[in-house]
Amino acid sequence: MLPFTLKRVYSVRSLFATILAISASTSALPAIANSLKDVSVSPKSTNFLSTIATGNIQNPASSQFARRSLDLAKQIPIDVIGLVVVDLNADSWNALGKSQTTDPISALDKLLTFFGQFPEISIAKDIQPWLGKEMAIAFSANTEDKLELTFTALSPVADGQKFELFLNKLKSLDLPKPTETLYQNVKILEWQLEEESIGDKKPVLSQKKPAITLKSLLSNKQDNAPDTDDQEEDADSEEEPILPSVPDFSLKRFAIAKLPSGVAVISTNRQAIQKMIDTSIETSELRLTPLADHPLFLRSLNNPLWNRSLIAGYGDFKGLGQISELVAADLPETSEIPGFSRAEYIEGLKYTLGQYSSFDLFTWVTPKGIRSQSNSYFSEGRSPLPKDTETRDRLLSYLPSNLYGAITSRNLNRQWQWFVEESKMQPSYKIFVEGLRMITPLIVGSGLDLDIEKDIISWMDGEYAVVVFPSDHSPFKEIGVDLTIGALIRTSNPEAANATLAKLAKFFTGFTEMDENILQLKKRQVGTTLLTSFEFPDNRVAGKTQSIFAYGWRDRQTLMLTLGANTASAFIPIPKPALAESEMFRDAIADMPQPNFGYFYLNANAIAKQVATLGFLLFAPNSDIPPSQDKSSQPVLPAEIQKAIDRLGGAVFVYSETRDRFQSDFFLGLNP
C-alpha cells in the first residue's frame, strides 16, 4: 500500500489535470460562438496584448508573475501540450484573505491533512521551506517508445539545504529503493512504484472491449426465453465483462531532480526530466528549443491578465490532439450513438484542430471577488462580425432578482441552425442534433403532430431567458420544495408561436374530454396577462385544481411560460427589484465583455444555503426535522458554515467572440 504522501502527489496531479481539462473543454465551446453573427467586435478587446520586454505589465502585488513564469518556461521543451502556473507568493493571495494573510501552501496542506489522518510528509514543513514563489505543472505526451501522458511540476529552489533534507526524508519512506541516474552531470532519483507490463504500448488507457451497444441491451431485455446456445454465449460474455475504456491515471513511478538553473523538477517520467535538462543547459549540443520561444505561448504570456493572475495556463490544440488520439484508439469502429464512432471522432478532431491554434486560462482576484477568463485562439483571423443594432438584455428587467439561477441568450433558431450545419463537419455535434430529433417523438408521443424544429425552434428568433427561482406558489411546495421554473421568449412571429400553442392545447383537451379527473385546461388572469393553465385535481381540497404549467403573452412579442399559473406573479407586472437592478447581479456582470452571447448566472449564496441546509437535514445528528413552510423549524447551520456562505455572492459565465478568439469569462462574487 502506498504511503499517503504518494496519494497526495496523485491528488495534486489530478487537480491540475482537471484544471487543464476544464480549460480545454471551455475552449471547445465555440459551438454557439460562430452561430451568432450579430455580435460586433469590441475595439478595446482587439488591442489587448502588450509586451513584457517593454515593461508594460503593472501589478506590484504579483511580483512580476509573468517574468517568473517566463523563467520556468525556459526550462520546459517547446513540444509540451500545456502548462498551468500557480503564483505561490503570499502577497498575491492577501486580497482573498481580507483581514488575515492567505497562504496557498498552508491552505493546501490543511486540506490534504483533513483527508489523510497521519501524512508522512507535510507540505508546510517539508516542501514549503525550499519552494520558490511560483510552481508550474507541465503536461506532455511521450510517444517515443509508448503512448503516455506525463505530468511534471517545476519550482525554483529557494533553499538548497532544505531541499536536500526533503530528498533525504523521501528516501527514508517505506518506498522501493530509488534508482539514481546521472544525466549531463545532473542527478535524477526515480522511484518505480508499479511493475510495468512488457510491450504495453498504451498504459494511459485501459485495454477493455468497447461498450455493449444499445441494440444488444434492448434485445437482451426483450428476450425472456433465450435459447441454450444463447445462454452459453451469455455465460462466456459474463466471464469477460465488456466495459468502456477509461483513462488510467494511477501513479506508477516518479522522478526528482534539480536542474542546473536551480529549479526543482518532479515528474511521472524520467525522460521528461532529461528533456528539461537538455532544454535548460544553453551551452549543450543537445539543447532543445524552450517553450519560452514559442510565439503562441508568448502571446498568452504577454496578455496583461497573466501578470494579474494567481493561476495562469496555456495549451496547444495540436498537442491536446495527441491525448484525443489515445482516446480514439479505444473507440468502436461503429456506434449507434451519433458521432461516437472512431472515424467520426477523428474527423471531428481534425476539424477542430484546424480551426484553433492555442488556448489560455487566467484566474485573478478583484475587490469584488474572483475572476477567470479563457481564450481559444483561431488559427486564422476572421472577418469582423456585423454590428448589432438591436436592443439587448431587455429581458433582464422582466426577471425577478430573487432567484437561484438564470440563462439568458438570443436567437435560439440561429444557434440551432449553426449546430445543424456544424454537425456536417463536426460529427461529435450529431449527438445534439440527431439526439433531439430522435427523442422528440418519445416525449410528445404519436398522437401529437409536432415538429420541434419547425413548430418551436423556428420562431424563437429573439431574446430568451430561463429562470429557476423560489416561490411560495411552487407546485412542489407540498413536498417542501419552493423551487419553480419560468421562461420568457421574445419572437418576431407570435402567430407561429400561437399556432404551436394551439396544437398543444388541442392535444391535451382530448384528455379533458375523456376524464376531467385527469387534466383540465383553464384560463387564469394574473395582472393584465391572460394565462392558459394546465391543471390537475387537488387531492387536498375536493373540487379544486392545481396548476402545473401555464403560458401567456406578457406583451405582444414576449411569451411567458411558468410551472404553475400562480408563479407568473413573479414576472407580472414588473418585478421589484428586477434582476437588472440587483447589486449582486450588476457586480457579477460589471467587468464582462460587451457584446456577448448572454449570461449563465447563479446566486451562489442562495444555492449554498439550500445545499448546506439539505446536507444538515440528511447527515447531521438528530436531523429528523422535515422541511417545512415554517422557517423556524428549519435547522440552524453552524456558525463557521454560515459565515462562509455569507461571503458568497453571485456567479456568472459569459461567452463572447472577437476576430481572433472565442472567449469565456467567469466571476464569483465574494463579500467582505
XYZ file of C-alpha atoms in Angstrom:
672
model
C 0.000 0.000 0.000
C 1.426 3.378 -0.949
C 2.065 5.915 1.799
C -0.296 8.832 1.978
C 2.377 11.137 0.632
C 2.134 9.416 -2.756
C -1.605 9.695 -2.659
C -1.030 13.410 -2.163
C 1.143 13.583 -5.246
C -1.577 11.768 -7.141
C -4.255 14.097 -5.776
C -2.336 17.242 -6.710
C -1.629 15.850 -10.158
C -5.300 15.008 -10.661
C -6.219 18.523 -9.566
C -4.112 20.116 -12.282
C -5.267 17.552 -14.826
C -8.786 18.678 -14.019
C -7.806 22.329 -14.472
C -6.389 21.527 -17.909
C -9.485 19.544 -18.819
C -11.757 22.409 -17.784
C -9.703 24.865 -19.784
C -9.724 22.549 -22.784
C -13.453 21.899 -22.577
C -14.111 25.601 -22.173
C -12.008 26.274 -25.221
C -14.053 23.734 -27.139
C -17.225 25.713 -26.549
C -17.072 27.683 -29.779
C -20.201 25.729 -30.566
C -22.554 28.633 -30.110
C -19.981 31.294 -30.813
C -19.853 31.048 -34.567
C -23.605 30.710 -34.872
C -24.409 34.215 -33.741
C -23.279 36.611 -36.431
C -24.904 39.587 -34.771
C -22.077 40.450 -32.420
C -19.747 43.313 -33.213
C -16.055 43.441 -32.424
C -15.102 45.480 -29.400
C -12.230 47.812 -30.306
C -10.869 47.540 -26.780
C -10.577 43.769 -26.972
C -8.623 43.749 -30.223
C -5.828 45.748 -28.634
C -5.475 43.513 -25.588
C -1.849 42.417 -25.900
C 1.243 44.157 -24.631
C 4.864 43.045 -24.429
C 6.788 42.045 -21.339
C 10.020 43.383 -22.740
C 8.736 46.940 -22.749
C 7.788 46.686 -19.093
C 4.106 47.466 -19.615
C 2.920 44.857 -17.121
C 1.791 46.628 -13.965
C 0.875 44.789 -10.794
C 3.326 45.200 -7.916
C 1.443 42.691 -5.750
C 2.125 39.921 -8.257
C 5.908 40.471 -8.011
C 6.146 40.198 -11.799
C 4.376 36.848 -12.093
C 4.738 36.894 -15.884
C 8.509 37.298 -15.683
C 8.773 34.476 -13.159
C 6.568 32.279 -15.354
C 8.834 33.020 -18.312
C 11.845 31.806 -16.311
C 10.102 28.478 -15.739
C 9.097 28.262 -19.409
C 12.800 28.429 -20.308
C 13.215 25.018 -18.639
C 10.298 23.389 -20.495
C 10.560 21.897 -24.021
C 8.517 23.587 -26.716
C 6.523 20.442 -27.542
C 4.526 20.288 -24.284
C 0.754 20.035 -24.511
C 0.285 22.808 -21.990
C 1.075 24.081 -18.546
C -0.525 25.722 -15.519
C 1.477 28.168 -13.386
C 0.453 28.983 -9.798
C 1.658 32.104 -8.008
C 2.750 30.970 -4.536
C 3.687 34.455 -3.372
C 1.637 35.079 -0.216
C 1.354 38.794 -1.010
C -0.525 37.969 -4.204
C -3.152 35.992 -2.261
C -3.745 38.521 0.507
C -6.676 40.071 -1.339
C -8.607 36.844 -0.735
C -7.948 36.828 2.980
C -9.061 40.431 3.581
C -8.336 40.709 7.299
C -5.911 37.790 7.512
C -2.963 36.546 5.489
C -3.822 33.836 2.978
C -1.102 31.251 2.334
C -1.963 28.856 -0.536
C 0.605 26.240 0.524
C -0.595 26.142 4.131
C -4.194 26.016 2.942
C -3.391 23.062 0.667
C -1.555 21.289 3.474
C -4.534 21.699 5.807
C -6.862 20.400 3.113
C -4.757 17.296 2.481
C -4.297 16.726 6.210
C -8.068 16.819 6.573
C -8.416 13.911 4.139
C -5.417 11.940 5.483
C -5.055 11.207 9.168
C -1.254 10.917 9.507
C 0.591 12.090 6.376
C 4.267 11.138 6.319
C 5.341 14.292 4.502
C 3.950 17.696 5.371
C 3.747 20.187 2.536
C 4.030 23.052 5.008
C 7.013 21.606 6.923
C 8.915 19.577 4.327
C 8.198 21.273 0.993
C 7.249 24.902 1.589
C 10.596 25.848 3.251
C 12.516 25.278 -0.016
C 9.760 26.066 -2.523
C 10.023 29.201 -4.653
C 7.340 31.814 -5.286
C 5.824 30.042 -8.285
C 5.128 26.500 -9.429
C 4.354 25.175 -12.903
C 2.608 21.945 -13.860
C 3.523 20.880 -17.409
C 1.672 18.236 -19.424
C 3.291 16.298 -22.233
C 2.760 13.132 -24.253
C 5.636 10.690 -24.529
C 5.317 8.919 -27.885
C 8.894 7.715 -28.453
C 8.505 4.147 -27.211
C 4.954 4.142 -25.851
C 1.947 6.388 -25.544
C 1.836 8.027 -22.149
C 0.630 11.251 -20.587
C 3.314 12.820 -18.403
C 2.880 15.333 -15.572
C 5.835 17.436 -14.451
C 5.972 20.021 -11.646
C 8.655 22.728 -11.506
C 9.544 25.345 -8.920
C 12.682 27.349 -8.098
C 14.589 26.071 -5.076
C 14.686 28.859 -2.503
C 16.827 26.920 0.000
C 19.134 24.188 -1.340
C 19.904 22.726 2.089
C 16.235 22.247 2.948
C 15.650 20.719 -0.487
C 18.306 18.095 0.317
C 16.595 17.441 3.662
C 13.364 16.849 1.761
C 15.078 14.329 -0.541
C 16.605 12.515 2.426
C 13.233 12.253 4.123
C 11.692 10.986 0.898
C 14.376 8.276 0.709
C 13.575 7.218 4.276
C 9.945 6.448 3.489
C 8.697 2.916 3.027
C 9.101 3.022 -0.751
C 11.041 0.943 -3.269
C 14.687 1.962 -3.337
C 15.161 4.801 -5.833
C 17.310 4.417 -8.928
C 19.972 7.089 -9.323
C 20.830 8.272 -12.841
C 23.449 10.838 -13.813
C 22.470 12.742 -16.944
C 24.636 15.653 -18.117
C 26.063 15.841 -14.584
C 22.545 16.162 -13.120
C 21.460 13.524 -10.590
C 17.967 12.092 -11.143
C 16.263 9.966 -8.482
C 13.485 7.681 -9.732
C 11.054 5.582 -7.697
C 9.359 2.683 -9.516
C 6.056 2.136 -7.705
C 4.440 -0.414 -10.024
C 5.819 -3.063 -12.322
C 5.127 -2.205 -15.959
C 3.943 -4.875 -18.360
C 6.349 -5.596 -21.196
C 5.168 -4.442 -24.575
C 2.403 -2.283 -23.202
C 2.059 0.454 -25.763
C -0.910 2.197 -24.224
C -0.504 2.432 -20.452
C -2.623 5.566 -20.238
C -5.814 3.878 -21.403
C -7.228 0.617 -20.117
C -7.373 -2.229 -22.579
C -11.088 -3.018 -22.421
C -13.529 -4.062 -25.116
C -15.961 -1.496 -26.498
C -19.145 -0.953 -24.557
C -22.147 -3.077 -25.343
C -24.423 -1.478 -27.933
C -27.849 -0.016 -27.293
C -29.427 -2.542 -29.671
C -27.948 -5.511 -27.798
C -29.159 -4.110 -24.477
C -32.692 -3.743 -25.816
C -32.692 -7.186 -27.409
C -31.484 -8.780 -24.178
C -34.326 -7.158 -22.262
C -36.931 -8.317 -24.778
C -35.634 -11.872 -24.966
C -37.326 -13.509 -21.986
C -36.642 -17.101 -23.036
C -33.174 -17.343 -24.578
C -32.021 -20.456 -26.384
C -29.447 -22.784 -24.876
C -26.803 -21.601 -27.332
C -27.568 -18.030 -26.392
C -27.198 -18.912 -22.725
C -23.786 -20.425 -23.384
C -22.733 -17.303 -25.271
C -24.031 -15.148 -22.439
C -22.057 -17.223 -19.955
C -18.903 -16.693 -21.957
C -19.541 -12.977 -22.117
C -20.005 -12.840 -18.353
C -16.538 -14.297 -17.868
C -15.082 -11.256 -19.652
C -17.275 -8.268 -18.810
C -17.442 -5.703 -21.584
C -16.722 -2.301 -20.165
C -15.930 1.045 -21.750
C -12.321 2.180 -21.806
C -11.416 4.692 -19.146
C -8.249 6.716 -18.600
C -5.789 5.198 -16.137
C -4.066 7.935 -14.126
C -2.547 5.724 -11.430
C 0.911 6.813 -10.321
C 3.323 4.115 -11.491
C 6.564 5.982 -10.848
C 8.002 9.422 -10.208
C 11.401 11.065 -10.552
C 13.023 14.118 -8.942
C 15.979 16.260 -9.948
C 17.414 19.735 -9.554
C 18.198 21.450 -12.838
C 21.439 23.437 -13.286
C 19.284 26.579 -13.249
C 18.280 25.853 -9.644
C 14.767 24.662 -10.481
C 13.432 21.536 -8.771
C 11.572 19.104 -11.010
C 9.303 16.201 -10.109
C 7.800 14.155 -12.922
C 5.954 10.936 -13.645
C 8.555 10.185 -16.329
C 12.357 10.315 -16.047
C 12.712 11.028 -19.769
C 10.687 14.207 -19.299
C 13.260 15.443 -16.786
C 16.077 14.587 -19.171
C 14.416 16.694 -21.866
C 14.177 19.582 -19.408
C 17.870 19.216 -18.631
C 18.602 19.405 -22.363
C 16.384 22.480 -22.583
C 17.794 24.354 -19.596
C 21.508 23.967 -20.457
C 22.020 26.668 -23.071
C 25.570 25.561 -23.936
C 24.625 21.937 -24.525
C 24.879 20.487 -28.026
C 21.676 18.592 -27.234
C 19.795 21.749 -26.247
C 16.101 21.696 -27.119
C 14.044 24.760 -28.013
C 12.256 26.010 -24.877
C 8.585 26.851 -24.572
C 9.693 30.417 -23.823
C 10.492 30.798 -27.544
C 7.069 29.630 -28.753
C 5.170 32.584 -30.298
C 1.780 31.167 -29.266
C 2.899 30.840 -25.659
C 4.350 34.355 -25.729
C 1.024 35.663 -26.997
C -0.636 34.310 -23.860
C 2.196 35.384 -21.573
C 2.084 38.913 -22.980
C -1.578 39.234 -22.071
C -1.713 41.704 -19.129
C -4.034 39.281 -17.352
C -1.178 36.811 -16.884
C 0.629 39.183 -14.569
C -2.566 39.826 -12.576
C -3.338 36.135 -12.157
C -2.947 33.767 -9.252
C -3.288 30.872 -11.699
C -2.429 31.112 -15.397
C -2.326 28.440 -18.063
C -1.503 27.784 -21.700
C -2.278 24.912 -24.054
C -1.609 23.877 -27.642
C -4.543 22.392 -29.556
C -2.236 20.217 -31.650
C -0.646 18.858 -28.500
C -4.060 18.328 -26.989
C -4.892 16.300 -30.079
C -2.282 13.739 -29.026
C -4.356 12.922 -25.951
C -7.517 12.735 -28.026
C -5.879 10.299 -30.414
C -5.208 7.998 -27.469
C -8.915 8.000 -26.689
C -9.746 7.326 -30.342
C -7.706 4.125 -30.271
C -10.230 2.509 -27.925
C -13.381 3.786 -29.616
C -15.510 1.258 -31.540
C -15.350 1.168 -35.316
C -19.104 1.759 -35.434
C -21.540 3.185 -32.897
C -25.297 3.581 -32.683
C -24.707 6.842 -30.848
C -24.356 9.601 -33.468
C -20.814 10.957 -33.734
C -19.179 8.379 -31.446
C -17.552 6.016 -33.931
C -13.777 6.101 -34.310
C -13.854 7.553 -37.823
C -16.335 10.282 -36.842
C -14.312 11.161 -33.752
C -11.073 11.522 -35.716
C -12.854 13.534 -38.406
C -14.222 15.961 -35.820
C -10.850 16.143 -34.077
C -9.055 17.129 -37.276
C -11.690 19.766 -37.976
C -11.334 21.306 -34.502
C -7.539 21.302 -34.652
C -7.748 23.073 -37.976
C -9.928 25.837 -36.539
C -7.970 26.681 -33.378
C -4.292 27.084 -32.532
C -3.928 27.559 -28.759
C -5.831 28.448 -25.606
C -5.054 30.077 -22.288
C -6.599 30.467 -18.851
C -6.314 33.253 -16.268
C -7.683 33.448 -12.717
C -7.223 36.558 -10.572
C -8.723 38.446 -7.627
C -10.681 41.694 -7.818
C -12.038 43.863 -4.982
C -15.443 42.263 -5.605
C -14.451 38.604 -5.989
C -12.675 36.068 -8.201
C -12.442 36.433 -11.996
C -11.392 33.919 -14.592
C -11.014 34.087 -18.354
C -10.215 31.504 -21.013
C -9.394 32.273 -24.659
C -9.386 29.892 -27.618
C -7.485 31.478 -30.489
C -8.498 30.912 -34.100
C -5.864 29.552 -36.464
C -6.695 32.388 -38.843
C -8.234 35.778 -38.166
C -11.916 36.005 -39.018
C -13.870 38.721 -40.736
C -15.368 41.395 -38.484
C -18.821 40.451 -37.285
C -21.618 42.795 -38.329
C -22.562 45.424 -35.790
C -25.583 44.552 -33.710
C -28.152 47.348 -33.649
C -30.951 45.500 -31.850
C -31.822 46.101 -28.208
C -30.035 43.638 -25.937
C -30.659 42.348 -22.414
C -34.220 43.686 -22.399
C -35.486 40.627 -20.544
C -33.195 41.279 -17.570
C -35.645 43.980 -16.472
C -38.502 41.438 -16.525
C -36.798 38.775 -14.381
C -37.061 38.609 -10.565
C -33.874 39.296 -8.611
C -34.693 36.636 -6.020
C -33.631 33.553 -7.941
C -31.306 30.572 -7.899
C -30.124 30.796 -11.476
C -30.857 32.184 -14.932
C -29.756 31.540 -18.505
C -30.207 34.360 -20.996
C -29.288 34.445 -24.663
C -30.829 35.282 -28.013
C -31.963 33.769 -31.291
C -32.192 30.084 -30.462
C -33.246 29.462 -34.062
C -29.925 30.771 -35.379
C -27.995 28.839 -32.757
C -29.790 25.647 -33.759
C -29.180 26.203 -37.462
C -25.496 26.599 -36.690
C -25.496 23.280 -34.839
C -27.170 21.593 -37.799
C -24.615 22.938 -40.288
C -21.664 22.370 -37.966
C -22.672 18.743 -37.354
C -21.970 18.072 -41.033
C -18.302 18.954 -40.453
C -18.045 18.156 -36.735
C -19.612 14.688 -36.235
C -19.498 14.913 -32.433
C -22.262 17.537 -32.634
C -24.560 14.951 -34.187
C -25.486 13.733 -30.730
C -27.203 17.089 -30.113
C -28.893 17.385 -33.492
C -29.925 13.798 -34.156
C -30.437 13.122 -30.463
C -33.089 15.843 -30.241
C -34.777 14.579 -33.376
C -34.823 11.029 -32.013
C -36.066 11.873 -28.531
C -38.834 14.285 -29.548
C -41.307 11.566 -30.690
C -40.707 9.711 -27.429
C -41.598 12.807 -25.399
C -44.601 14.139 -27.307
C -45.943 10.734 -28.363
C -47.507 9.663 -31.616
C -50.782 11.495 -31.062
C -49.263 14.968 -31.252
C -48.276 16.239 -34.678
C -45.411 18.434 -33.515
C -42.052 19.036 -35.176
C -39.795 20.615 -32.562
C -37.605 22.301 -35.190
C -40.366 23.706 -37.388
C -43.057 24.279 -34.768
C -40.965 25.564 -31.841
C -37.353 26.477 -32.591
C -38.129 28.280 -35.854
C -39.986 31.204 -34.209
C -37.554 31.624 -31.277
C -35.584 34.386 -33.016
C -35.383 36.957 -30.210
C -34.039 37.068 -26.674
C -34.904 34.230 -24.326
C -34.411 33.602 -20.618
C -34.923 30.567 -18.388
C -35.086 31.221 -14.644
C -35.070 28.935 -11.597
C -36.405 30.788 -8.558
C -38.074 30.265 -5.161
C -41.809 30.806 -4.882
C -44.460 30.272 -2.234
C -46.706 29.201 -5.117
C -44.395 26.424 -6.327
C -46.263 23.277 -7.443
C -43.791 21.304 -5.317
C -44.437 23.253 -2.117
C -46.361 20.404 -0.505
C -43.227 18.237 -0.542
C -41.118 21.004 0.987
C -39.565 22.358 -2.225
C -40.086 26.025 -3.043
C -38.288 25.826 -6.382
C -40.026 26.587 -9.667
C -39.101 27.475 -13.246
C -40.160 30.225 -15.612
C -39.176 31.318 -19.114
C -39.575 34.423 -21.266
C -39.221 34.207 -25.058
C -39.303 37.127 -27.473
C -40.296 36.417 -31.055
C -40.925 38.366 -34.243
C -43.514 35.771 -35.276
C -46.113 35.448 -32.485
C -48.587 33.944 -34.975
C -46.369 30.872 -35.429
C -45.962 30.570 -31.673
C -49.734 30.728 -31.158
C -50.225 28.019 -33.779
C -47.907 25.714 -31.824
C -49.601 26.541 -28.527
C -52.977 25.805 -30.119
C -51.704 22.359 -31.133
C -50.674 21.660 -27.558
C -53.984 22.878 -26.126
C -55.978 20.804 -28.605
C -53.955 17.702 -27.835
C -54.427 17.966 -24.063
C -58.084 18.934 -24.430
C -58.606 15.367 -25.594
C -57.633 14.102 -22.170
C -60.039 16.545 -20.543
C -62.906 15.299 -22.697
C -62.178 11.726 -21.670
C -61.955 12.401 -17.941
C -61.823 15.741 -16.123
C -60.068 13.994 -13.257
C -57.015 13.572 -15.475
C -56.356 17.092 -16.743
C -58.202 20.373 -17.162
C -57.391 23.467 -19.202
C -58.449 26.710 -17.559
C -57.991 30.431 -18.128
C -56.275 32.355 -15.352
C -55.761 36.112 -15.030
C -52.535 37.374 -13.452
C -52.395 41.151 -13.550
C -53.269 42.128 -17.100
C -51.994 38.862 -18.565
C -54.381 36.061 -19.533
C -52.872 32.620 -18.995
C -53.813 29.187 -20.277
C -53.316 26.857 -17.328
C -52.894 23.062 -17.336
C -54.338 21.799 -14.066
C -54.818 18.564 -12.156
C -57.321 17.857 -9.361
C -56.040 18.944 -5.945
C -56.245 15.882 -3.704
C -56.147 18.069 -0.596
C -59.312 20.050 -1.359
C -62.292 18.489 -3.119
C -63.414 20.322 -6.249
C -60.250 22.373 -6.595
C -57.450 22.054 -9.105
C -53.746 22.840 -9.011
C -51.910 24.446 -11.917
C -48.715 22.728 -13.014
C -47.989 24.651 -16.221
C -49.204 27.906 -17.749
C -48.438 30.144 -20.687
C -49.495 33.581 -21.837
C -48.286 36.722 -23.597
C -46.628 39.259 -21.336
C -46.690 41.691 -24.238
C -47.254 41.380 -27.967
C -43.874 39.741 -28.621
C -42.926 38.188 -25.263
C -44.246 34.729 -24.432
C -44.205 33.666 -20.781
C -44.045 30.041 -19.606
C -44.217 29.043 -15.936
C -44.586 25.963 -13.773
C -47.932 26.868 -12.288
C -50.113 29.871 -13.059
C -49.613 31.485 -9.657
C -45.835 31.642 -10.083
C -46.353 34.028 -13.021
C -46.814 36.814 -10.472
C -43.011 36.872 -10.168
C -42.866 38.333 -13.709
C -46.014 40.484 -13.754
C -46.290 43.395 -13.958
C -42.579 44.195 -13.431
C -40.500 42.557 -10.673
C -39.429 44.873 -7.850
C -36.487 44.760 -7.817
C -35.724 43.211 -11.180
C -32.606 41.170 -11.862
C -31.128 44.055 -13.855
C -31.349 46.215 -10.697
C -29.816 43.637 -8.358
C -26.483 44.772 -6.927
C -25.283 41.172 -6.791
C -26.041 40.673 -10.490
C -24.582 44.040 -11.503
C -21.352 43.220 -9.657
C -21.181 39.882 -11.451
C -21.528 41.287 -14.980
C -19.803 44.659 -14.468
C -16.471 43.593 -15.946
C -17.821 41.227 -18.584
C -17.146 41.779 -22.310
C -19.801 43.550 -24.341
C -21.392 42.456 -26.558
C -21.653 38.787 -25.590
C -23.807 35.719 -26.194
C -25.772 36.008 -22.947
C -25.396 35.153 -19.272
C -25.433 31.969 -17.226
C -26.000 33.436 -13.759
C -26.123 31.622 -10.418
C -26.992 33.013 -6.997
C -24.151 31.174 -5.257
C -25.258 32.451 -1.848
C -28.822 31.126 -2.121
C -27.729 27.823 -3.682
C -25.102 27.239 -0.983
C -27.687 27.854 1.742
C -30.071 25.318 0.220
C -27.337 22.711 -0.236
C -25.986 23.220 3.290
C -29.456 23.026 4.827
C -30.277 19.867 2.891
C -26.951 18.314 3.862
C -27.559 19.190 7.503
C -31.001 17.586 7.391
C -29.678 14.422 5.758
C -26.404 13.858 7.582
C -26.346 15.844 10.824
C -27.241 14.077 14.098
C -30.876 14.350 15.162
C -31.752 15.706 11.739
C -35.227 14.199 11.644
C -36.900 17.590 11.195
C -38.602 17.543 7.794
C -38.516 20.622 5.575
C -41.477 22.836 6.331
C -43.056 26.115 5.380
C -42.409 27.146 8.967
C -38.955 28.716 8.706
C -38.479 28.418 12.471
C -38.392 24.618 12.142
C -35.504 24.708 9.681
C -32.119 23.662 11.122
C -29.633 26.300 12.201
C -26.346 25.963 10.340
C -23.065 26.005 12.290
C -21.594 29.495 12.564
C -18.485 28.591 10.535
C -20.552 27.279 7.626
C -22.956 30.205 7.761
C -20.028 32.643 7.764
C -18.521 31.026 4.678
C -21.876 31.064 2.880
C -22.449 34.714 3.735
C -19.254 35.598 1.860
C -20.646 34.217 -1.396
C -22.334 36.481 -3.909
C -23.384 35.883 -7.493
C -21.575 33.777 -10.100
C -21.794 34.270 -13.848
C -20.436 32.639 -17.016
C -20.240 34.722 -20.201
C -19.164 33.797 -23.732
C -18.110 36.197 -26.474
C -16.149 36.326 -29.720
C -13.750 38.717 -31.431
C -11.850 38.452 -34.705
C -9.033 36.350 -33.234
C -10.573 34.369 -30.371
C -13.526 32.757 -28.672
C -13.607 33.947 -25.074
C -15.251 32.627 -21.917
C -15.374 34.638 -18.683
C -16.339 33.697 -15.134
C -16.912 35.697 -11.949
C -17.689 34.677 -8.370
C -18.633 37.476 -6.004
C -17.116 37.474 -2.509
C -18.417 39.705 0.268
C -16.017 41.206 2.836
